[in-house]
mmCIF file of C-alpha atoms in Angstrom:
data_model
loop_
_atom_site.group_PDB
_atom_site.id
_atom_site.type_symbol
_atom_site.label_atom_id
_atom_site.label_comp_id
_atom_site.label_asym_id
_atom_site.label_seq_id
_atom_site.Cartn_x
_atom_site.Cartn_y
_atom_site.Cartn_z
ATOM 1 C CA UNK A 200 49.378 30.490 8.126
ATOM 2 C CA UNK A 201 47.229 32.157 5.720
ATOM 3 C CA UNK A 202 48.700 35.794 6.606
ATOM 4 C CA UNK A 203 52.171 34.976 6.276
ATOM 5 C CA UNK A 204 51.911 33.552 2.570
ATOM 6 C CA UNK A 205 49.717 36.753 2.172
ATOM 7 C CA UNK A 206 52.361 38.973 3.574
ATOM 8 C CA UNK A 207 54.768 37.140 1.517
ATOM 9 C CA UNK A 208 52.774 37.269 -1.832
ATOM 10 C CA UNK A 209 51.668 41.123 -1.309
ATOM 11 C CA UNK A 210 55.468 41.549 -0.497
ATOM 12 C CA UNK A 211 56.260 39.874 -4.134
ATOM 13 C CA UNK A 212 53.010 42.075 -6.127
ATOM 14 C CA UNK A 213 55.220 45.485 -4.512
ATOM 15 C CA UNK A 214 58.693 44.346 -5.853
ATOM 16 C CA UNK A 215 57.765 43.386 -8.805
ATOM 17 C CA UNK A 216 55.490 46.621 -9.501
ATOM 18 C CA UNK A 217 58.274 48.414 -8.808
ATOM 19 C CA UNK A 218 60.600 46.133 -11.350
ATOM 20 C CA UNK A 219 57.953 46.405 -14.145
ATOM 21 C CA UNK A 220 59.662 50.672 -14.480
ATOM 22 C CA UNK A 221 63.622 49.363 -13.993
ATOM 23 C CA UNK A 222 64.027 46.052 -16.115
ATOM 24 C CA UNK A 223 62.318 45.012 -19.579
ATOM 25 C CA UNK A 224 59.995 42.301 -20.790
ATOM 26 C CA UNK A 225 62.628 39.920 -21.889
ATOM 27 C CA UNK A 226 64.663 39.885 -18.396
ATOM 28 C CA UNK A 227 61.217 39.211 -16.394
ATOM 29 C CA UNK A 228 60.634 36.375 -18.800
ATOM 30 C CA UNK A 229 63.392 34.923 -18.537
ATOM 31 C CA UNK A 230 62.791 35.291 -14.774
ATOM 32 C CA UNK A 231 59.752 32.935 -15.154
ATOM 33 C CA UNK A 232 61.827 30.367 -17.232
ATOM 34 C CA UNK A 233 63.687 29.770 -14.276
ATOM 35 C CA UNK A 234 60.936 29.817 -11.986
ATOM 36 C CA UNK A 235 59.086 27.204 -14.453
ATOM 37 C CA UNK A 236 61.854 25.076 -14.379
ATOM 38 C CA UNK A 237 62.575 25.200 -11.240
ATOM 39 C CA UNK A 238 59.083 24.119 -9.933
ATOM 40 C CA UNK A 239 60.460 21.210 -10.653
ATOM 41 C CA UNK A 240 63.068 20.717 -8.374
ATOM 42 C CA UNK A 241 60.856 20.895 -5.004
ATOM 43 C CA UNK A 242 58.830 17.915 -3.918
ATOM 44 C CA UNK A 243 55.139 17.658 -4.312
ATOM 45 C CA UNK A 244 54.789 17.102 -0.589
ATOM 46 C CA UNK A 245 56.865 19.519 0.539
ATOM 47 C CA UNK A 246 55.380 21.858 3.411
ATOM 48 C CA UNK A 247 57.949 23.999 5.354
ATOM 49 C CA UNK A 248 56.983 27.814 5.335
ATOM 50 C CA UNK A 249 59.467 28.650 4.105
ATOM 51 C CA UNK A 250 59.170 27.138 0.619
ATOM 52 C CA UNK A 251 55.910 28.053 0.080
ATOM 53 C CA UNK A 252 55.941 31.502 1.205
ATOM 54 C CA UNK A 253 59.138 31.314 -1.360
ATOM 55 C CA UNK A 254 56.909 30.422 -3.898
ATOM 56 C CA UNK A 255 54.322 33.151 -3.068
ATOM 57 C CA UNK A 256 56.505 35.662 -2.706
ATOM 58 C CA UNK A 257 57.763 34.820 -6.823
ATOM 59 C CA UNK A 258 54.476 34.621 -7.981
ATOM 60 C CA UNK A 259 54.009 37.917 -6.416
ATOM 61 C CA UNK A 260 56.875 39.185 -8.372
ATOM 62 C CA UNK A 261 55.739 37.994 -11.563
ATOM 63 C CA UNK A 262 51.878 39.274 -11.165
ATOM 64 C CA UNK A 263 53.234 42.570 -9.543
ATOM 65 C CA UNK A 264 55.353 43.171 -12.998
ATOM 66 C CA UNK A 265 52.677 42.447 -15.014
ATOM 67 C CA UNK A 266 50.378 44.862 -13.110
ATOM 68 C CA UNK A 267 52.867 47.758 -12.840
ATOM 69 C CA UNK A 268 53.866 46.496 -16.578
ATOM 70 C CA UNK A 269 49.872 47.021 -17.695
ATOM 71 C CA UNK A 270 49.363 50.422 -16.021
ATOM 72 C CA UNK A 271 52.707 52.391 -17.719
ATOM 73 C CA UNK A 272 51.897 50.535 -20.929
ATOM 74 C CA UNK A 273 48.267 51.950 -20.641
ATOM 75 C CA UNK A 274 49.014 55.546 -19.322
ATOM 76 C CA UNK A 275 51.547 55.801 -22.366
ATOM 77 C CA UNK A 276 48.645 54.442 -24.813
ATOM 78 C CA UNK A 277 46.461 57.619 -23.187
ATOM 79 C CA UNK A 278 49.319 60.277 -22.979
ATOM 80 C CA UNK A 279 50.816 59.634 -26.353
ATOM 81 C CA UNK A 280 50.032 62.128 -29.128
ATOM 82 C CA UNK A 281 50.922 59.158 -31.944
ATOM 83 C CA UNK A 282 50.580 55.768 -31.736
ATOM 84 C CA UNK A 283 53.294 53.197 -32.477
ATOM 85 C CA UNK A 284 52.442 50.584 -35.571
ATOM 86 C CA UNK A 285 51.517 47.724 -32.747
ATOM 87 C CA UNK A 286 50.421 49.298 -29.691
ATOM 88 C CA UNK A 287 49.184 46.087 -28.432
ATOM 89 C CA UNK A 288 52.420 44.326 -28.475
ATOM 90 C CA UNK A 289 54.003 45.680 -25.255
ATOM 91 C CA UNK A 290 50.671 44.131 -23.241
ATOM 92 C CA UNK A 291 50.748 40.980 -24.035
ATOM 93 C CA UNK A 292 53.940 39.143 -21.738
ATOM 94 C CA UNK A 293 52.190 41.326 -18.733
ATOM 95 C CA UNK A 294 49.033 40.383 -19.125
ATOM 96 C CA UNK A 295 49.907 36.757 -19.785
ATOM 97 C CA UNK A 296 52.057 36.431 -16.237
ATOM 98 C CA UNK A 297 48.903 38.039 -14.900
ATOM 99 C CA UNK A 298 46.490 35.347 -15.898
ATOM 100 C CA UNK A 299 49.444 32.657 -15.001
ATOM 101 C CA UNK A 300 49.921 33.788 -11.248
ATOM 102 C CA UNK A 301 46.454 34.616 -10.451
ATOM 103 C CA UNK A 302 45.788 31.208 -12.111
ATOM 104 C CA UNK A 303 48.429 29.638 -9.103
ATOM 105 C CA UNK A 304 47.215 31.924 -6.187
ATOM 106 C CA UNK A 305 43.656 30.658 -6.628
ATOM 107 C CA UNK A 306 44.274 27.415 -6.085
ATOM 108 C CA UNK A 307 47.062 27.743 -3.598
ATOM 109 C CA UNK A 308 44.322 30.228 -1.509
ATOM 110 C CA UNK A 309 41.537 27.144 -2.146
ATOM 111 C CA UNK A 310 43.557 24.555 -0.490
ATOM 112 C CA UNK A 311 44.460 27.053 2.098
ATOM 113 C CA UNK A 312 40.749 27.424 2.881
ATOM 114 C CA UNK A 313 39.424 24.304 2.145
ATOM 115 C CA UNK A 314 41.956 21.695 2.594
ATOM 116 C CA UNK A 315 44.211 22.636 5.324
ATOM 117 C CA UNK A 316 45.824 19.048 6.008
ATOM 118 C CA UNK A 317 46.733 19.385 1.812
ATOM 119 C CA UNK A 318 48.966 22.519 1.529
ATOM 120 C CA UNK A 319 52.080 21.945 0.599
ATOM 121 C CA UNK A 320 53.430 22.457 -2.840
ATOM 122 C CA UNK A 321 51.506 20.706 -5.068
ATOM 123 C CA UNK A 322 48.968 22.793 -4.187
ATOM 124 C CA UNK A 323 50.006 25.952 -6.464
ATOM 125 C CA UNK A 324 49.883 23.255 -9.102
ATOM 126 C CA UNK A 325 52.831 23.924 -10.869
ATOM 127 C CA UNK A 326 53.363 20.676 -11.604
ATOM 128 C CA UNK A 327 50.274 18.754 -12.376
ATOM 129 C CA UNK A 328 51.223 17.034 -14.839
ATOM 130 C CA UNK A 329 54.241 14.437 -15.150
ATOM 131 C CA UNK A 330 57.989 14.779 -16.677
ATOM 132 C CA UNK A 331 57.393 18.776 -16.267
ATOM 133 C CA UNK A 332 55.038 18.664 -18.880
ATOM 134 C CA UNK A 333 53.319 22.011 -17.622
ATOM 135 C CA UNK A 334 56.521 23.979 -17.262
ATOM 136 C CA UNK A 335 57.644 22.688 -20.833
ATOM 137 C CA UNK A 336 54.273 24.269 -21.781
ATOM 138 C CA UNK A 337 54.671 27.885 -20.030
ATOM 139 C CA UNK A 338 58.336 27.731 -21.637
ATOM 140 C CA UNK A 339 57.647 26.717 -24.733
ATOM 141 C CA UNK A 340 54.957 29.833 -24.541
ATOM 142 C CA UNK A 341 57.292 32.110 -23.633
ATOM 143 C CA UNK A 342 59.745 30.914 -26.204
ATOM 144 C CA UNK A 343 57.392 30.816 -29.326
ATOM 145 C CA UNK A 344 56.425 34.885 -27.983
ATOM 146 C CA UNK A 345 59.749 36.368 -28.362
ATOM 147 C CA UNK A 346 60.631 34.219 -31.434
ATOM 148 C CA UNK A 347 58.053 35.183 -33.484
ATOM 149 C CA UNK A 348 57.864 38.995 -32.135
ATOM 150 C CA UNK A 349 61.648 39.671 -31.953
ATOM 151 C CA UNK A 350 64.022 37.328 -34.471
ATOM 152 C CA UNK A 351 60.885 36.600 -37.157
ATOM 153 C CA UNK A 352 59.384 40.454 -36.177
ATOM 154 C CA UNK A 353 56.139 38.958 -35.820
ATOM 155 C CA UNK A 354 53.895 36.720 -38.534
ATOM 156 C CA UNK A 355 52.003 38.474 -40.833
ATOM 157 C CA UNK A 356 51.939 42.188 -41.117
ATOM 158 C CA UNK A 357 50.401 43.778 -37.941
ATOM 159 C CA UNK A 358 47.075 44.610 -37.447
ATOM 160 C CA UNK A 359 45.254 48.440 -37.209
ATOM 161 C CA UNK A 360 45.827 49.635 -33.542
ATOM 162 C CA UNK A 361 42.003 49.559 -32.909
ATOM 163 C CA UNK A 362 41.740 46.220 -34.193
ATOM 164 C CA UNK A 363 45.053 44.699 -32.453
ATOM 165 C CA UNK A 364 43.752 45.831 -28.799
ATOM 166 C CA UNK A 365 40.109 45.415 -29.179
ATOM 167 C CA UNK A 366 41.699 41.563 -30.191
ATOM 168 C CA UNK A 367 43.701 41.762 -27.151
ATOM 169 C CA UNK A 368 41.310 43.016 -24.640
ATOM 170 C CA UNK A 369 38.809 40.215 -25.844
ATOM 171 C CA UNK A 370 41.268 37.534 -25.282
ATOM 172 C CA UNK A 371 42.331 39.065 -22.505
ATOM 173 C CA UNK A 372 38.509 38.991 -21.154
ATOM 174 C CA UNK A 373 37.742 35.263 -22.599
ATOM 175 C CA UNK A 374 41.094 33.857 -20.736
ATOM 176 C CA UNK A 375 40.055 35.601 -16.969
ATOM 177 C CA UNK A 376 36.444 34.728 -17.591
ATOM 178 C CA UNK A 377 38.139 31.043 -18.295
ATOM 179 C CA UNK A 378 39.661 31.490 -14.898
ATOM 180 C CA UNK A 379 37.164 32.958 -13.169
ATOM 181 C CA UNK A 380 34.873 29.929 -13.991
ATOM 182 C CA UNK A 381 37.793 27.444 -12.890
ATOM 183 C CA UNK A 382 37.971 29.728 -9.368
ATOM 184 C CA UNK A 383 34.123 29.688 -8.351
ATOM 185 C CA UNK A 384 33.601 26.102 -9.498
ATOM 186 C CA UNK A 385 35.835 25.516 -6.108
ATOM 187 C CA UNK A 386 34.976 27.998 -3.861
ATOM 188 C CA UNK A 387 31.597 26.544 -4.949
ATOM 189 C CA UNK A 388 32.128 22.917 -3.919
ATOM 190 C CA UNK A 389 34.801 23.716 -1.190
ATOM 191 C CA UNK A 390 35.815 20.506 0.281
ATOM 192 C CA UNK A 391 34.237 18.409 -2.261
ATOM 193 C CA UNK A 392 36.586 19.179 -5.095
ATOM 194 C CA UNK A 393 40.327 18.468 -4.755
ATOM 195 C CA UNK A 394 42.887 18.807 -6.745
ATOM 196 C CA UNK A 395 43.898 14.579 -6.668
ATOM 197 C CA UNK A 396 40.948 12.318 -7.833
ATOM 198 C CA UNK A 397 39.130 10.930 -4.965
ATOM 199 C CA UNK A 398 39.420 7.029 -5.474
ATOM 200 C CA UNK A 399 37.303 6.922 -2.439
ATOM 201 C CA UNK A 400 33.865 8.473 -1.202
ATOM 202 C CA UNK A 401 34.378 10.556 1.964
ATOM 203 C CA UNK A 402 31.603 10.506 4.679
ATOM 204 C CA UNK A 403 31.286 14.514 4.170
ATOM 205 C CA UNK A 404 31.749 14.081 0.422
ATOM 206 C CA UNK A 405 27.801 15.614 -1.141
ATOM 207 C CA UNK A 406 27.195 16.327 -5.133
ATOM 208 C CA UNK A 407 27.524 19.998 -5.998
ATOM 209 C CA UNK A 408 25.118 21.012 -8.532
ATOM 210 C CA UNK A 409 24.194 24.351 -7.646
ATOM 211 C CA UNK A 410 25.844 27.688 -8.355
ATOM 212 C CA UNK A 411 27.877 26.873 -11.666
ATOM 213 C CA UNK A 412 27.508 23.996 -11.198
ATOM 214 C CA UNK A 413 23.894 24.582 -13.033
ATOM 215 C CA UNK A 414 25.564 25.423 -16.327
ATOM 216 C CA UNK A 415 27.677 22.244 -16.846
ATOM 217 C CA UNK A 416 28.841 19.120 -14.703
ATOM 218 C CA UNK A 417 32.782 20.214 -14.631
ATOM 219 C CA UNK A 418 32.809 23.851 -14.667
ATOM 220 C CA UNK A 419 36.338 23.892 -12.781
ATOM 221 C CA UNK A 420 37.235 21.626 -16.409
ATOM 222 C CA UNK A 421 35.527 23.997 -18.860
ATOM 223 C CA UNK A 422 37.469 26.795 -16.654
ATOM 224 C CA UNK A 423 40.813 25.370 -16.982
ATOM 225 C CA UNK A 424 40.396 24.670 -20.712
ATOM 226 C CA UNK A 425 39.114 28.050 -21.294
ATOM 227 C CA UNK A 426 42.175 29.740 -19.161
ATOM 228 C CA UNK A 427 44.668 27.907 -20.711
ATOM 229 C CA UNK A 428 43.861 28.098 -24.877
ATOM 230 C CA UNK A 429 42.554 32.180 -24.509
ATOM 231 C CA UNK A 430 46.227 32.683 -22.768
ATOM 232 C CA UNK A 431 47.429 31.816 -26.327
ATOM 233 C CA UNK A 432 45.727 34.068 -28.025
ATOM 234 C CA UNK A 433 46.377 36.798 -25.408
ATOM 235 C CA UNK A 434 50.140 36.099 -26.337
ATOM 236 C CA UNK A 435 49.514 36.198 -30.135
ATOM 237 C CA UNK A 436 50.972 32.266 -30.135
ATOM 238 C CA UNK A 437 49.233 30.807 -32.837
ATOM 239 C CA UNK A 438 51.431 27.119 -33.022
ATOM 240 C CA UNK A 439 50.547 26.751 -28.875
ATOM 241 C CA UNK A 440 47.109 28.055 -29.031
ATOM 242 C CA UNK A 441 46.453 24.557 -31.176
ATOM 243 C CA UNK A 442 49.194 22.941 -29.395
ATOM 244 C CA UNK A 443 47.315 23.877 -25.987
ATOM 245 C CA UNK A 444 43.917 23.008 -27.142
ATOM 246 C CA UNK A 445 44.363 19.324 -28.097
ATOM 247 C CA UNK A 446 46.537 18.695 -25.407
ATOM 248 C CA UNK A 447 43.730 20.380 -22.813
ATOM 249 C CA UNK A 448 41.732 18.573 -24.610
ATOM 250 C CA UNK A 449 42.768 15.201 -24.853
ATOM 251 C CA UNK A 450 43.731 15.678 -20.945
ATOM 252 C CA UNK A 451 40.424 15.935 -20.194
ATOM 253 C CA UNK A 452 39.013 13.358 -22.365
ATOM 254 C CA UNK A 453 41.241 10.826 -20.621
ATOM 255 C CA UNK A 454 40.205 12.076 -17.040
ATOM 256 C CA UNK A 455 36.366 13.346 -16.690
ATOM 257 C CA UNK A 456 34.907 9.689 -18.333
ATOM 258 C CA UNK A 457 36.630 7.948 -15.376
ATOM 259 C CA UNK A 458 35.678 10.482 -12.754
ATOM 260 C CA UNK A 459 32.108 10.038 -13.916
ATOM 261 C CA UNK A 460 32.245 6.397 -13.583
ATOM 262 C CA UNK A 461 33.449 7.348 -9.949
ATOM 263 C CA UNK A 462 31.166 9.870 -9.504
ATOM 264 C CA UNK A 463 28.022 7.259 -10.037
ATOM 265 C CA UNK A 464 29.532 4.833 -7.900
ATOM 266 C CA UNK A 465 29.482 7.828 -4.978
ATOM 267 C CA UNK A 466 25.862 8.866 -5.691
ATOM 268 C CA UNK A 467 24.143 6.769 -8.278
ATOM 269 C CA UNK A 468 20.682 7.869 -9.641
ATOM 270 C CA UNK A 469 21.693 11.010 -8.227
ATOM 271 C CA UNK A 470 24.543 11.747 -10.058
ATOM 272 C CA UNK A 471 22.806 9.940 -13.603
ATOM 273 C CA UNK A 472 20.014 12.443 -12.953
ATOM 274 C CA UNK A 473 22.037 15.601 -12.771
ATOM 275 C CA UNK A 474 23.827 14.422 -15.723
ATOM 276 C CA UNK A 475 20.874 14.101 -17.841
ATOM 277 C CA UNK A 476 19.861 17.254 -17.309
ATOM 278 C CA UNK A 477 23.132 19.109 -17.169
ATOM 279 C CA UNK A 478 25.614 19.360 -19.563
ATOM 280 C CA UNK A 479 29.619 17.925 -19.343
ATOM 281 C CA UNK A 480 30.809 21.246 -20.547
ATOM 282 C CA UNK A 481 33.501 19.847 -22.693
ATOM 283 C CA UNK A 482 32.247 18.146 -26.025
ATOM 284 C CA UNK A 483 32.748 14.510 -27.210
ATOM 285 C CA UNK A 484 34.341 13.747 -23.851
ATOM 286 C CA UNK A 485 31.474 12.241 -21.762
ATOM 287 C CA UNK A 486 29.919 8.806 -22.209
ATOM 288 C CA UNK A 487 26.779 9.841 -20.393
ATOM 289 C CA UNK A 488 23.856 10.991 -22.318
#
């Protein structure tokens, strides 16, 4: 099972490498509108093959255009004699659809691993929110990127080269670290985290509060959050970078207090001790000490 999504997504990663030298920035996002929107269409549960290797093969597509995109861009930043006003412009819709689809891999791979009897689609988690709310987020990202770069010609007047892609390449680092986190938090608990909240304990269900799970109680949280708000500012979006952080925010604030309440009903003094000594991650969220 595993190999053929592989085979499919590495299939994806070649065609769209090869795109990223024959069609522009503004095609390929458009391509991801419609792939947004249509995540929409196919059932949570669905599990034929063929659907999901679908799926892997477009992410493929998407991540292999940023790639390719990322490599010309930089081997024209090191060839070129002159610099253009806003060097760092032409990175950021690449590097963004690189941080979405290895965002979607990761946890389509985890279930894969860890949760065989689970994969099926909602397991890219494309849509884990109701109404379409995530794909009206990537869409509306999308949308405020080309609006303000190519009908307002950006806000502002743009910055010094240096200071524009050291900007970049520190958002760019803050948003993979973000994911990064999110990716080892469940490799890290394996079977013990999933994707739904467990209403129930499982018999093989154990705390996880080693690895980084040291540095604070919902790393795969703090992950997400960071992923999510640094992709904004890899994009240069300033209304959805605050649009993105109080809605991560308030997401979270509405989910980790129950899960804790669940969590001490699963392990008790356990679970209260950990927390005392262990961060939430997230501030003003928890209603443990």
């Amino acid at each position: 099972m595993l190999c053929c999504f592989a085979v499919c997504g590495a299939a994806g990663v070649v065609i769209g490498t090869v795109l990223s030298g024959l069609i522009g920035e503004g095609i390929i996002s458009i391509v991801a509108v419609v792939f947004f929107a249509a995540s929409n269409a196919a059932p949570d549960d669905a599990v034929a093959n063929s659907t999901l290797g679908l799926v892997c093969s477009a992410l493929g597509v998407l991540m292999g255009y940023g790639i390719g995109s990322v490599g010309r861009q930089g081997w024209h930043l090191c060839s070129a004699a002159e610099w253009n006003e806003d060097e760092a412009l032409p990175f950021r819709m690449p590097l963004f659809l690189i941080l979405v689809t290895i965002f979607h891999a990761a946890e389509f791979l985890f279930t894969v691993a860890y949760h065989r009897q689970s994969v099926e689609f909602r397991a890219f988690l494309l849509t884990p929110v109701p109404y379409g709310g995530y794909s009206i987020a990537m869409i509306t990202a999308i949308a405020e990127f080309w609006v303000e770069h190519s009908l307002l010609g950006g806000i502002g007047m743009p910055l010094p080269n240096t200071v524009g892609l050291s900007l970049l390449a520190f958002s760019f680092g803050l948003a993979f670290c973000g994911w990064a986190l999110r990716t080892a938090a469940l490799f890290t608990a394996r079977s013990n985290f999933t994707h739904l909240v467990a209403w129930r304990k499982a018999t093989s269900h154990q705390l996880v509060t080693h690895g980084v799970y040291k540095l604070c109680r919902h790393p795969g949280y703090v992950g997400w959050f960071l992923w999510s708000v640094s992709s904004q500012l890899v994009l240069g979006n300033p209304l959805c970078l605050l649009a993105y952080g109080y809605v991560s925010w308030k997401f979270f604030a509405g989910r980790i207090p129950g899960e804790e309440e669940l969590l001490i009903s699963f392990f008790g003094e356990e679970y209260e001790h950990y927390a005392r000594n262990v961060p939430c991650g997230l501030p003003f969220i928890s209603r443990l000490p």
